[in-house]
Coordinates of C-alpha atoms in Angstrom, one line a residue:
Q231 CA 3.0 -65.8 67.5
V232 CA 1.5 -64.8 64.2
Q233 CA 1.2 -67.0 61.1
L234 CA 0.7 -65.9 57.5
V235 CA -0.6 -68.2 54.8
E236 CA -0.3 -67.1 51.2
S237 CA -2.0 -68.4 48.1
G238 CA -2.6 -67.6 44.5
G239 CA 0.8 -67.5 42.8
G240 CA 1.5 -69.3 39.6
L241 CA 2.5 -69.1 35.9
V242 CA 0.6 -66.7 33.6
Q243 CA 1.2 -65.2 30.2
S244 CA 2.1 -61.5 29.7
G245 CA -1.0 -59.4 29.9
G246 CA -2.8 -61.9 32.2
S247 CA -4.0 -61.6 35.7
L248 CA -3.4 -63.3 39.1
R249 CA -4.8 -62.7 42.5
L250 CA -2.7 -63.3 45.6
S251 CA -4.2 -63.7 49.1
C252 CA -2.7 -63.8 52.5
A253 CA -4.5 -64.7 55.7
A254 CA -3.0 -63.8 59.1
S255 CA -3.8 -65.7 62.3
G256 CA -2.6 -66.1 65.8
N257 CA -2.0 -63.7 68.6
I258 CA -3.1 -60.4 67.0
F259 CA -4.3 -57.5 69.1
S260 CA -4.4 -55.0 66.3
I261 CA -3.1 -54.6 62.7
Y262 CA -1.3 -51.5 61.7
D263 CA -0.8 -52.4 58.0
M264 CA -0.5 -55.3 55.6
G265 CA 1.1 -55.6 52.2
W266 CA 3.3 -57.3 49.7
Y267 CA 6.9 -57.3 48.9
R268 CA 8.6 -59.1 46.0
Q269 CA 12.1 -60.3 45.2
A270 CA 13.3 -61.1 41.8
P271 CA 16.5 -63.2 41.2
G272 CA 19.6 -61.0 41.9
K273 CA 17.6 -58.1 43.1
Q274 CA 16.7 -56.6 46.4
R275 CA 13.3 -57.1 48.0
E276 CA 11.0 -54.2 47.1
L277 CA 7.7 -53.0 48.4
V278 CA 4.9 -53.7 45.9
A279 CA 1.9 -52.4 47.8
R280 CA 0.7 -51.8 51.3
I281 CA -2.6 -50.8 53.0
T282 CA -3.2 -49.5 56.5
S283 CA -5.8 -50.9 58.7
G284 CA -8.6 -49.0 60.6
G285 CA -11.4 -46.7 59.6
C286 CA -9.4 -44.5 57.2
T287 CA -7.2 -46.8 55.1
K288 CA -4.3 -45.6 53.0
T289 CA -2.6 -47.4 50.2
N290 CA 0.9 -47.2 48.7
Y291 CA 2.1 -48.7 45.5
A292 CA 5.4 -49.1 43.8
H293 CA 5.5 -46.9 40.8
S294 CA 6.0 -49.8 38.5
V295 CA 2.7 -51.4 39.5
K296 CA 0.4 -48.4 39.8
G297 CA -2.7 -48.7 37.7
R298 CA -2.2 -52.4 37.3
F299 CA -2.2 -53.8 40.8
T300 CA -4.9 -53.3 43.5
I301 CA -4.5 -54.1 47.2
S302 CA -7.5 -54.8 49.4
T303 CA -8.2 -56.2 52.8
N304 CA -10.9 -58.1 54.6
N305 CA -10.4 -56.9 58.2
A306 CA -12.9 -59.3 59.7
K307 CA -10.8 -62.2 58.3
N308 CA -7.4 -60.5 58.7
T309 CA -6.7 -61.1 55.0
V310 CA -5.0 -59.0 52.4
N311 CA -5.3 -59.5 48.6
L312 CA -3.4 -58.3 45.7
Q313 CA -5.1 -58.3 42.3
M314 CA -2.5 -58.1 39.6
N315 CA -3.6 -57.2 36.1
S316 CA -1.8 -56.6 32.9
L317 CA 1.2 -58.6 34.2
K318 CA 4.6 -58.2 32.6
P319 CA 7.6 -60.5 32.5
E320 CA 9.4 -58.0 34.8
D321 CA 6.7 -58.8 37.5
T322 CA 8.2 -62.2 37.8
A323 CA 9.4 -62.7 41.4
I324 CA 8.7 -64.3 44.7
Y325 CA 5.9 -62.3 46.4
Y326 CA 6.0 -62.1 50.2
C327 CA 3.1 -61.1 52.3
Y328 CA 3.7 -59.1 55.5
V329 CA 1.7 -57.8 58.4
R330 CA 2.7 -55.3 61.1
V331 CA 0.8 -55.9 64.3
R332 CA 0.6 -55.4 68.0
V333 CA 0.2 -58.6 70.0
G334 CA -1.0 -56.7 73.1
I335 CA -2.4 -53.4 74.1
A336 CA 1.1 -52.1 75.3
A337 CA 3.2 -54.1 72.8
S338 CA 5.3 -52.5 70.2
L339 CA 4.8 -53.1 66.5
S340 CA 6.2 -56.3 65.1
N341 CA 6.5 -57.5 61.5
Y342 CA 5.6 -61.0 60.4
W343 CA 6.2 -62.6 57.0
G344 CA 4.7 -65.2 54.8
Q345 CA 6.6 -68.0 53.2
G346 CA 6.5 -66.5 49.7
T347 CA 4.7 -67.4 46.6
Q348 CA 6.2 -67.6 43.1
V349 CA 4.7 -65.5 40.3
T350 CA 6.1 -66.1 36.9
V351 CA 5.0 -64.1 33.8
S352 CA 6.0 -65.5 30.5
S353 CA 6.5 -63.3 27.4

């Protein structure tokens, strides 16, 4: 089993910054990618940012956060961070960390999710 622990959410004024962190632990053989989704009230969950693991990392960002959010990892600690700058009220949502891993050398990829952390941006 794989566990994810998130931290760093909260309340911030428009234009402010927050940093989210997520640490993965448990039966992890290898990590394919990690990232963050968010879900606002009445809306579908959407990908915010993802980063692949390994020697040549790739990142993807939602169009709405490009240039404001930065995703990074600490592979030695199996953590992923999301630095969020220039926050807007429309960024208000519950942010969920995920990791896609193999739990064994011949295992298929599996997704695991964090419990979610609330980010609220006031205008």
